[in-house]
Amino acid sequence: MRYILMYLAFATATIHLHAQTAATLTIDECYTLAKLNYPLIKQLELINKATGYSIQNAAKGFLPQISVNGQATYQSAVTEIPIKIPGVTQVSKDQYKIYADVNQSIFDGGVTRLQQQLQQATGEVEKQKVEIDLYKLKDRINQLFFAVLIINEQLDQNELMKKDLQLGINRAEAAIANGTALKSTADILRAEWLKADQHTIELKATRKGYIEMLGLYINRPLDENANLSKPVYSKPSQELNRPELKLYDLQNKTLDVQNKLLKAKNLPKLAVFLQGGYGRPALNFLSNKFEPYYITGLKINWPITGYYTAKNDKALVNISRRQTELQKETFLLNTKIVMLQQDAEIEKMEKLVASDVAIIELRTSVKKAALAQLENGVATSNDYMREVNAEDEAKQARIIHGIQLLMAQYNKQTTTGN
């Protein structure tokens, strides 16, 4: 039984350790998981299928075009021969015909091929629009991920503050025992320790909410013990690599295909045709019998009327191209403005972090002196608490500024697309 209990304890510890390790997440993993599990990504598969069907339909333009027709008519008059010819009968006024037309394109000016290209290009544009929407997830992940990191740092700092308070309590109790301090001195510090413990409870509750929201985005259950790895920032390239730029390029390629298609539709078309049928009369209009027949040959078709609107059609394509260029120019301008703001924010945070370090050193030195004075009965607990709080505020500012700097750097990285 003892060995069984030891084994169960070991297995439980192993499972717990594995769960903690599995819950360790980097921000890049969160980006990937959020994209893979976001419902919108399923639209990419639907677009692929729809594009495939459209291309297949366009390709069927190379197949023979078949139609079946029939008609029954009654005429008020028919062709008559004024003399009687042996073997030739009067054609009936009621006539019947059923026939099939088969047309096989030989040259269509490239229309079918260009329609396939257009469907492919349109599908790529639609997929890139989805990619842009998915890319916006990075901003949401940044907000949640760095919010959790800030709270983690604040929790660690709060524990350090509680240790300082406990140290002060211990020193105050020693002074009380020696008759050099009042009992209220320790009570004041205990009350502050309890306030710090309440702050821990508040921070943990807030962190739990952020972690659960992050878990929903990445479709992975995360509890309050989830460990988020603090990223190490490496300065990316300043060159823009956003998915929006690829969208503008794809839209221009689509317009190029449309231009070619406009020209192709106005070119002559050559096809071979076959018509076969059964009717009365057949090709011999003097015969009053039901007979089979067929006609075959080459057919040329030149849609001259397409030139009526060709100029306007090209103008519309050029307008669409200009609209795309304006959208790109607007996007680049707005993005550069955001990058300038982010550069200013990063510079500000770097200066604040450097200043925080100097402030913390001074506050720590003053706090140590106040602790010694408290121990010797020279300072009151309020004096010590004032210095503890001042040091804690300086360290909290350093924590917030440090994570804000990291977040600003990653926001800049998201803006550039690198």
Short mmCIF file of C-alpha atoms in Angstrom, two decimals:
data_model
loop_
_atom_site.label_atom_id
_atom_site.label_comp_id
_atom_site.label_asym_id
_atom_site.label_seq_id
_atom_site.Cartn_x
_atom_site.Cartn_y
_atom_site.Cartn_z
CA MET A 1 0.00 0.00 0.00
CA ARG A 2 2.87 2.32 0.82
CA TYR A 3 4.44 1.74 -2.63
CA ILE A 4 1.06 2.27 -4.30
CA LEU A 5 0.60 5.57 -2.48
CA MET A 6 4.13 6.65 -3.44
CA TYR A 7 3.46 5.76 -7.06
CA LEU A 8 0.18 7.69 -7.10
CA ALA A 9 1.85 10.69 -5.52
CA PHE A 10 4.64 10.58 -8.12
CA ALA A 11 2.16 10.17 -10.99
CA THR A 12 0.07 13.08 -9.74
CA ALA A 13 3.12 15.31 -9.46
CA THR A 14 4.26 14.30 -12.94
CA ILE A 15 0.87 15.05 -14.45
CA HIS A 16 0.75 18.38 -12.65
CA LEU A 17 4.23 19.29 -13.86
CA HIS A 18 3.34 18.26 -17.43
CA ALA A 19 0.19 20.36 -17.29
CA GLN A 20 2.18 23.37 -16.14
CA THR A 21 4.74 22.84 -18.88
CA ALA A 22 2.04 22.36 -21.51
CA ALA A 23 0.41 25.60 -20.36
CA THR A 24 3.61 27.59 -20.99
CA LEU A 25 2.89 29.81 -23.97
CA THR A 26 4.88 32.24 -26.04
CA ILE A 27 3.26 35.16 -27.80
CA ASP A 28 4.11 33.67 -31.22
CA GLU A 29 2.31 30.44 -30.25
CA CYS A 30 -0.71 32.52 -29.26
CA TYR A 31 -0.65 34.27 -32.65
CA THR A 32 -0.60 30.91 -34.44
CA LEU A 33 -3.24 29.21 -32.28
CA ALA A 34 -5.57 32.21 -32.42
CA LYS A 35 -5.41 32.23 -36.22
CA LEU A 36 -5.90 28.47 -36.54
CA ASN A 37 -8.86 28.37 -34.16
CA TYR A 38 -10.65 31.55 -35.16
CA PRO A 39 -13.94 30.63 -36.92
CA LEU A 40 -13.19 32.99 -39.81
CA ILE A 41 -10.33 30.76 -41.00
CA LYS A 42 -12.90 28.19 -42.16
CA GLN A 43 -13.92 30.70 -44.79
CA LEU A 44 -10.58 30.12 -46.56
CA GLU A 45 -11.60 26.52 -47.26
CA LEU A 46 -14.99 27.65 -48.57
CA ILE A 47 -13.33 30.21 -50.85
CA ASN A 48 -10.97 27.53 -52.17
CA LYS A 49 -13.88 25.24 -52.98
CA ALA A 50 -15.95 28.01 -54.60
CA THR A 51 -12.95 29.11 -56.68
CA GLY A 52 -12.34 25.53 -57.79
CA TYR A 53 -15.93 25.11 -58.92
CA SER A 54 -15.86 28.44 -60.78
CA ILE A 55 -12.63 27.52 -62.59
CA GLN A 56 -14.08 24.13 -63.56
CA ASN A 57 -17.20 25.81 -64.92
CA ALA A 58 -15.10 28.27 -66.94
CA ALA A 59 -13.00 25.40 -68.32
CA LYS A 60 -16.14 23.75 -69.68
CA GLY A 61 -16.16 26.44 -72.34
CA PHE A 62 -13.77 24.14 -74.25
CA LEU A 63 -16.34 21.32 -74.27
CA PRO A 64 -18.84 20.92 -77.11
CA GLN A 65 -21.93 23.05 -76.58
CA ILE A 66 -25.00 20.91 -77.24
CA SER A 67 -28.63 21.96 -77.48
CA VAL A 68 -31.72 19.97 -78.44
CA ASN A 69 -34.61 21.75 -80.15
CA GLY A 70 -37.94 20.86 -81.62
CA GLN A 71 -40.79 22.62 -83.36
CA ALA A 72 -44.16 21.92 -84.91
CA THR A 73 -45.67 24.50 -87.28
CA TYR A 74 -48.65 25.02 -89.49
CA GLN A 75 -48.27 27.24 -92.53
CA SER A 76 -50.95 29.07 -94.44
CA ALA A 77 -49.15 28.24 -97.69
CA VAL A 78 -46.34 26.03 -98.93
CA THR A 79 -44.22 25.95 -102.03
CA GLU A 80 -46.16 24.49 -104.93
CA ILE A 81 -45.00 23.35 -108.37
CA PRO A 82 -47.54 24.31 -111.07
CA ILE A 83 -46.95 21.09 -112.96
CA LYS A 84 -47.28 17.55 -111.76
CA ILE A 85 -44.04 15.62 -111.52
CA PRO A 86 -44.14 11.88 -111.00
CA GLY A 87 -42.91 10.94 -107.50
CA VAL A 88 -43.27 14.48 -106.13
CA THR A 89 -46.14 15.05 -103.71
CA GLN A 90 -47.60 18.19 -102.30
CA VAL A 91 -45.79 19.35 -99.14
CA SER A 92 -48.01 19.41 -96.10
CA LYS A 93 -48.81 22.66 -94.38
CA ASP A 94 -48.18 21.06 -90.97
CA GLN A 95 -44.46 20.55 -90.52
CA TYR A 96 -42.41 18.96 -87.72
CA LYS A 97 -38.75 19.04 -86.79
CA ILE A 98 -36.55 17.86 -83.91
CA TYR A 99 -32.83 18.42 -84.08
CA ALA A 100 -29.64 18.81 -82.04
CA ASP A 101 -27.00 21.53 -82.47
CA VAL A 102 -23.40 20.79 -81.53
CA ASN A 103 -20.84 23.61 -81.52
CA GLN A 104 -17.18 22.97 -80.78
CA SER A 105 -15.03 26.05 -80.24
CA ILE A 106 -11.75 26.03 -82.11
CA PHE A 107 -10.63 29.57 -81.28
CA ASP A 108 -12.41 31.81 -78.77
CA GLY A 109 -9.80 34.57 -78.55
CA GLY A 110 -8.58 33.25 -75.19
CA VAL A 111 -11.87 34.04 -73.42
CA THR A 112 -12.13 30.66 -71.67
CA ARG A 113 -8.51 30.74 -70.47
CA LEU A 114 -8.86 34.30 -69.21
CA GLN A 115 -12.13 33.53 -67.43
CA GLN A 116 -10.29 30.78 -65.55
CA GLN A 117 -7.53 33.22 -64.64
CA LEU A 118 -10.09 35.78 -63.52
CA GLN A 119 -11.82 33.27 -61.24
CA GLN A 120 -8.45 32.28 -59.77
CA ALA A 121 -7.44 35.92 -59.21
CA THR A 122 -10.81 36.77 -57.65
CA GLY A 123 -10.47 33.82 -55.29
CA GLU A 124 -6.99 35.00 -54.23
CA VAL A 125 -8.37 38.47 -53.48
CA GLU A 126 -11.15 37.04 -51.31
CA LYS A 127 -8.69 34.84 -49.41
CA GLN A 128 -6.38 37.78 -48.79
CA LYS A 129 -9.26 39.78 -47.32
CA VAL A 130 -9.78 36.97 -44.84
CA GLU A 131 -6.03 36.98 -44.07
CA ILE A 132 -6.28 40.69 -43.25
CA ASP A 133 -9.12 40.07 -40.81
CA LEU A 134 -7.14 37.24 -39.23
CA TYR A 135 -4.07 39.47 -38.93
CA LYS A 136 -6.06 41.87 -36.76
CA LEU A 137 -6.14 39.13 -34.12
CA LYS A 138 -2.54 40.04 -33.29
CA ASP A 139 -3.66 43.34 -31.76
CA ARG A 140 -6.13 41.53 -29.49
CA ILE A 141 -3.55 38.95 -28.48
CA ASN A 142 -1.06 41.72 -27.68
CA GLN A 143 -3.55 43.44 -25.38
CA LEU A 144 -4.39 40.28 -23.44
CA PHE A 145 -0.90 38.77 -23.37
CA PHE A 146 0.88 41.87 -22.06
CA ALA A 147 -1.93 42.64 -19.62
CA VAL A 148 -1.28 39.24 -18.03
CA LEU A 149 2.48 39.89 -17.96
CA ILE A 150 1.95 43.22 -16.18
CA ILE A 151 -0.24 41.58 -13.56
CA ASN A 152 2.30 38.77 -13.07
CA GLU A 153 5.02 41.35 -12.40
CA GLN A 154 2.72 43.27 -10.07
CA LEU A 155 1.97 40.10 -8.13
CA ASP A 156 5.68 39.41 -7.71
CA GLN A 157 6.28 42.97 -6.54
CA ASN A 158 3.33 42.77 -4.17
CA GLU A 159 4.85 39.67 -2.58
CA LEU A 160 8.12 41.54 -2.08
CA MET A 161 6.23 44.36 -0.41
CA LYS A 162 4.53 41.87 1.92
CA LYS A 163 7.95 40.50 2.84
CA ASP A 164 9.15 44.03 3.64
CA LEU A 165 6.07 44.57 5.77
CA GLN A 166 6.59 41.25 7.55
CA LEU A 167 10.19 42.21 8.22
CA GLY A 168 9.00 45.49 9.69
CA ILE A 169 6.44 43.64 11.82
CA ASN A 170 9.17 41.36 13.15
CA ARG A 171 11.41 44.33 13.98
CA ALA A 172 8.51 46.22 15.58
CA GLU A 173 7.58 43.22 17.74
CA ALA A 174 11.18 42.98 18.90
CA ALA A 175 11.16 46.68 19.77
CA ILE A 176 7.85 46.25 21.62
CA ALA A 177 9.30 43.36 23.58
CA ASN A 178 12.24 45.58 24.53
CA GLY A 179 9.89 48.37 25.58
CA THR A 180 11.15 50.78 22.93
CA ALA A 181 7.96 50.84 20.81
CA LEU A 182 4.21 50.83 21.29
CA LYS A 183 1.98 47.87 20.39
CA SER A 184 0.21 50.02 17.79
CA THR A 185 3.43 50.16 15.82
CA ALA A 186 3.12 46.48 14.86
CA ASP A 187 -0.68 46.74 14.39
CA ILE A 188 -0.28 49.46 11.79
CA LEU A 189 2.13 47.28 9.83
CA ARG A 190 -0.16 44.24 10.11
CA ALA A 191 -3.06 46.29 8.70
CA GLU A 192 -0.89 47.29 5.75
CA TRP A 193 0.13 43.66 5.23
CA LEU A 194 -3.55 42.68 5.06
CA LYS A 195 -4.20 45.46 2.52
CA ALA A 196 -1.34 44.14 0.41
CA ASP A 197 -2.83 40.65 0.64
CA GLN A 198 -6.18 42.01 -0.55
CA HIS A 199 -4.40 43.58 -3.51
CA THR A 200 -3.01 40.12 -4.35
CA ILE A 201 -6.55 38.72 -4.42
CA GLU A 202 -7.69 41.53 -6.74
CA LEU A 203 -4.76 41.06 -9.10
CA LYS A 204 -5.27 37.30 -9.31
CA ALA A 205 -8.97 37.75 -10.11
CA THR A 206 -8.16 40.24 -12.88
CA ARG A 207 -5.45 37.96 -14.28
CA LYS A 208 -7.85 35.02 -14.32
CA GLY A 209 -10.29 36.99 -16.48
CA TYR A 210 -7.58 37.94 -18.98
CA ILE A 211 -6.19 34.40 -19.14
CA GLU A 212 -9.64 32.91 -19.74
CA MET A 213 -10.24 35.37 -22.60
CA LEU A 214 -6.86 34.48 -24.06
CA GLY A 215 -7.79 30.79 -23.76
CA LEU A 216 -10.95 31.40 -25.77
CA TYR A 217 -8.96 33.01 -28.58
CA ILE A 218 -6.47 30.14 -28.80
CA ASN A 219 -9.10 27.45 -28.08
CA ARG A 220 -7.12 26.05 -25.19
CA PRO A 221 -8.31 25.87 -21.57
CA LEU A 222 -6.03 28.07 -19.46
CA ASP A 223 -6.28 28.32 -15.70
CA GLU A 224 -4.74 30.78 -13.27
CA ASN A 225 -1.54 28.68 -13.22
CA ALA A 226 -0.92 29.16 -16.93
CA ASN A 227 2.59 30.41 -17.57
CA LEU A 228 3.10 33.02 -20.27
CA SER A 229 6.67 33.38 -21.42
CA LYS A 230 7.91 36.95 -21.42
CA PRO A 231 9.05 37.61 -25.01
CA VAL A 232 12.52 38.80 -25.88
CA TYR A 233 12.23 41.64 -28.36
CA SER A 234 14.46 41.88 -31.40
CA LYS A 235 14.17 45.01 -33.52
CA PRO A 236 12.42 44.12 -36.81
CA SER A 237 12.89 45.61 -40.24
CA GLN A 238 11.26 48.98 -40.85
CA GLU A 239 10.01 47.77 -44.23
CA LEU A 240 6.27 47.24 -44.35
CA ASN A 241 5.17 43.65 -44.86
CA ARG A 242 1.47 43.93 -44.15
CA PRO A 243 -1.16 41.65 -45.77
CA GLU A 244 -3.00 44.74 -47.03
CA LEU A 245 -0.16 45.43 -49.46
CA LYS A 246 -0.50 41.98 -50.95
CA LEU A 247 -4.25 42.57 -51.32
CA TYR A 248 -3.64 45.70 -53.41
CA ASP A 249 -1.23 43.77 -55.65
CA LEU A 250 -3.76 40.96 -56.12
CA GLN A 251 -6.51 43.46 -56.95
CA ASN A 252 -4.29 45.00 -59.64
CA LYS A 253 -3.61 41.55 -61.10
CA THR A 254 -7.35 40.95 -61.26
CA LEU A 255 -7.78 44.22 -63.16
CA ASP A 256 -5.02 43.17 -65.57
CA VAL A 257 -6.95 39.98 -66.36
CA GLN A 258 -10.17 41.96 -66.81
CA ASN A 259 -8.42 44.21 -69.33
CA LYS A 260 -7.23 41.21 -71.33
CA LEU A 261 -10.69 39.66 -71.16
CA LEU A 262 -12.26 42.81 -72.61
CA LYS A 263 -9.96 42.55 -75.63
CA ALA A 264 -10.51 38.81 -76.02
CA LYS A 265 -14.30 39.14 -76.08
CA ASN A 266 -14.09 41.41 -79.11
CA LEU A 267 -11.89 39.07 -81.16
CA PRO A 268 -13.35 36.81 -83.90
CA LYS A 269 -14.44 33.36 -82.72
CA LEU A 270 -14.10 30.21 -84.84
CA ALA A 271 -16.04 27.00 -84.23
CA VAL A 272 -17.07 23.80 -85.99
CA PHE A 273 -20.76 22.93 -85.85
CA LEU A 274 -23.00 19.98 -86.53
CA GLN A 275 -26.77 19.93 -86.71
CA GLY A 276 -28.58 16.64 -86.97
CA GLY A 277 -32.29 16.08 -86.87
CA TYR A 278 -35.43 14.36 -88.02
CA GLY A 279 -38.45 16.04 -89.50
CA ARG A 280 -40.94 16.68 -92.29
CA PRO A 281 -39.75 18.10 -94.55
CA ALA A 282 -36.04 17.50 -94.05
CA LEU A 283 -33.45 19.22 -96.25
CA ASN A 284 -35.38 18.27 -99.38
CA PHE A 285 -38.27 20.68 -99.02
CA LEU A 286 -40.10 18.98 -101.90
CA SER A 287 -40.32 15.71 -99.98
CA ASN A 288 -43.32 15.22 -97.74
CA LYS A 289 -41.72 12.35 -95.78
CA PHE A 290 -40.21 12.21 -92.28
CA GLU A 291 -36.48 11.90 -92.90
CA PRO A 292 -33.22 12.30 -90.96
CA TYR A 293 -30.73 14.98 -91.97
CA TYR A 294 -27.53 16.71 -90.86
CA ILE A 295 -25.55 19.85 -91.61
CA THR A 296 -21.91 20.41 -90.62
CA GLY A 297 -19.29 23.06 -91.28
CA LEU A 298 -17.24 25.93 -89.87
CA LYS A 299 -18.70 29.03 -88.28
CA ILE A 300 -17.07 32.36 -87.57
CA ASN A 301 -18.49 34.94 -85.22
CA TRP A 302 -17.13 38.44 -84.73
CA PRO A 303 -19.03 40.42 -82.06
CA ILE A 304 -18.61 43.88 -83.55
CA THR A 305 -21.12 45.39 -81.11
CA GLY A 306 -18.59 44.81 -78.31
CA TYR A 307 -16.60 47.75 -79.64
CA TYR A 308 -19.51 50.08 -78.80
CA THR A 309 -18.74 49.86 -75.08
CA ALA A 310 -15.05 48.86 -75.24
CA LYS A 311 -13.78 52.37 -74.51
CA ASN A 312 -16.07 52.82 -71.50
CA ASP A 313 -15.30 49.34 -70.22
CA LYS A 314 -11.57 50.10 -70.26
CA ALA A 315 -12.23 53.42 -68.52
CA LEU A 316 -14.12 51.61 -65.76
CA VAL A 317 -11.20 49.23 -65.25
CA ASN A 318 -8.80 52.18 -65.06
CA ILE A 319 -11.05 53.87 -62.50
CA SER A 320 -11.00 50.71 -60.39
CA ARG A 321 -7.20 50.62 -60.67
CA ARG A 322 -6.94 54.24 -59.55
CA GLN A 323 -9.24 53.53 -56.62
CA THR A 324 -6.96 50.68 -55.59
CA GLU A 325 -3.92 52.95 -55.83
CA LEU A 326 -5.63 55.59 -53.67
CA GLN A 327 -6.54 52.98 -51.08
CA LYS A 328 -2.91 51.85 -51.00
CA GLU A 329 -1.63 55.43 -50.67
CA THR A 330 -4.08 56.09 -47.84
CA PHE A 331 -3.09 52.91 -46.06
CA LEU A 332 0.63 53.70 -46.35
CA LEU A 333 0.12 57.25 -45.05
CA ASN A 334 -1.97 56.13 -42.07
CA THR A 335 0.47 53.33 -41.27
CA LYS A 336 3.46 55.69 -41.35
CA ILE A 337 1.65 58.06 -38.99
CA VAL A 338 0.98 55.19 -36.58
CA MET A 339 4.63 54.10 -36.81
CA LEU A 340 5.81 57.63 -35.92
CA GLN A 341 3.51 57.65 -32.90
CA GLN A 342 4.78 54.23 -31.86
CA ASP A 343 8.41 55.31 -32.24
CA ALA A 344 7.71 58.29 -29.97
CA GLU A 345 6.01 55.98 -27.44
CA ILE A 346 8.96 53.55 -27.47
CA GLU A 347 11.45 56.39 -26.97
CA LYS A 348 9.40 57.77 -24.07
CA MET A 349 9.16 54.37 -22.38
CA GLU A 350 12.89 53.74 -22.74
CA LYS A 351 13.62 57.03 -20.96
CA LEU A 352 11.08 56.28 -18.22
CA VAL A 353 12.54 52.82 -17.60
CA ALA A 354 16.05 54.29 -17.29
CA SER A 355 14.76 56.90 -14.85
CA ASP A 356 12.84 54.25 -12.86
CA VAL A 357 16.05 52.34 -12.17
CA ALA A 358 17.67 55.39 -10.56
CA ILE A 359 14.55 56.17 -8.51
CA ILE A 360 14.32 52.58 -7.21
CA GLU A 361 17.94 52.66 -6.04
CA LEU A 362 17.31 55.83 -4.04
CA ARG A 363 14.00 54.60 -2.60
CA THR A 364 15.55 51.28 -1.55
CA SER A 365 18.37 53.08 0.24
CA VAL A 366 15.91 55.31 2.12
CA LYS A 367 13.71 52.31 3.04
CA LYS A 368 16.67 50.42 4.54
CA ALA A 369 17.55 53.46 6.64
CA ALA A 370 13.92 53.73 7.83
CA LEU A 371 13.91 50.04 8.81
CA ALA A 372 17.04 50.54 10.91
CA GLN A 373 15.48 53.59 12.54
CA LEU A 374 12.30 51.62 13.26
CA GLU A 375 14.31 48.87 14.90
CA ASN A 376 16.10 51.42 17.09
CA GLY A 377 12.88 53.22 17.99
CA VAL A 378 13.93 56.39 16.23
CA ALA A 379 11.25 56.17 13.53
CA THR A 380 7.57 55.23 13.76
CA SER A 381 5.79 52.55 11.78
CA ASN A 382 4.18 55.31 9.70
CA ASP A 383 7.63 56.58 8.77
CA TYR A 384 8.65 53.09 7.70
CA MET A 385 5.39 52.50 5.82
CA ARG A 386 5.84 55.74 3.92
CA GLU A 387 9.21 54.61 2.63
CA VAL A 388 8.00 51.08 1.87
CA ASN A 389 5.11 52.47 -0.16
CA ALA A 390 7.39 54.91 -1.95
CA GLU A 391 9.73 52.09 -2.96
CA ASP A 392 6.80 49.92 -3.99
CA GLU A 393 5.37 52.71 -6.15
CA ALA A 394 8.75 53.14 -7.84
CA LYS A 395 9.01 49.40 -8.52
CA GLN A 396 5.42 49.23 -9.74
CA ALA A 397 6.16 52.10 -12.13
CA ARG A 398 9.26 50.23 -13.35
CA ILE A 399 7.18 47.09 -13.92
CA ILE A 400 4.44 48.90 -15.81
CA HIS A 401 6.86 50.98 -17.87
CA GLY A 402 8.93 47.89 -18.71
CA ILE A 403 5.97 45.87 -19.95
CA GLN A 404 4.51 48.93 -21.71
CA LEU A 405 7.84 49.34 -23.50
CA LEU A 406 7.75 45.69 -24.58
CA MET A 407 4.14 46.02 -25.65
CA ALA A 408 4.89 49.19 -27.63
CA GLN A 409 7.73 47.37 -29.39
CA TYR A 410 5.49 44.45 -30.30
CA ASN A 411 2.73 46.81 -31.43
CA LYS A 412 5.29 48.41 -33.75
CA GLN A 413 6.25 44.95 -34.99
CA THR A 414 2.57 44.16 -35.66
CA THR A 415 2.16 47.48 -37.49
CA THR A 416 5.09 46.78 -39.81
CA GLY A 417 3.97 43.18 -40.36
CA ASN A 418 7.39 41.72 -39.50
#
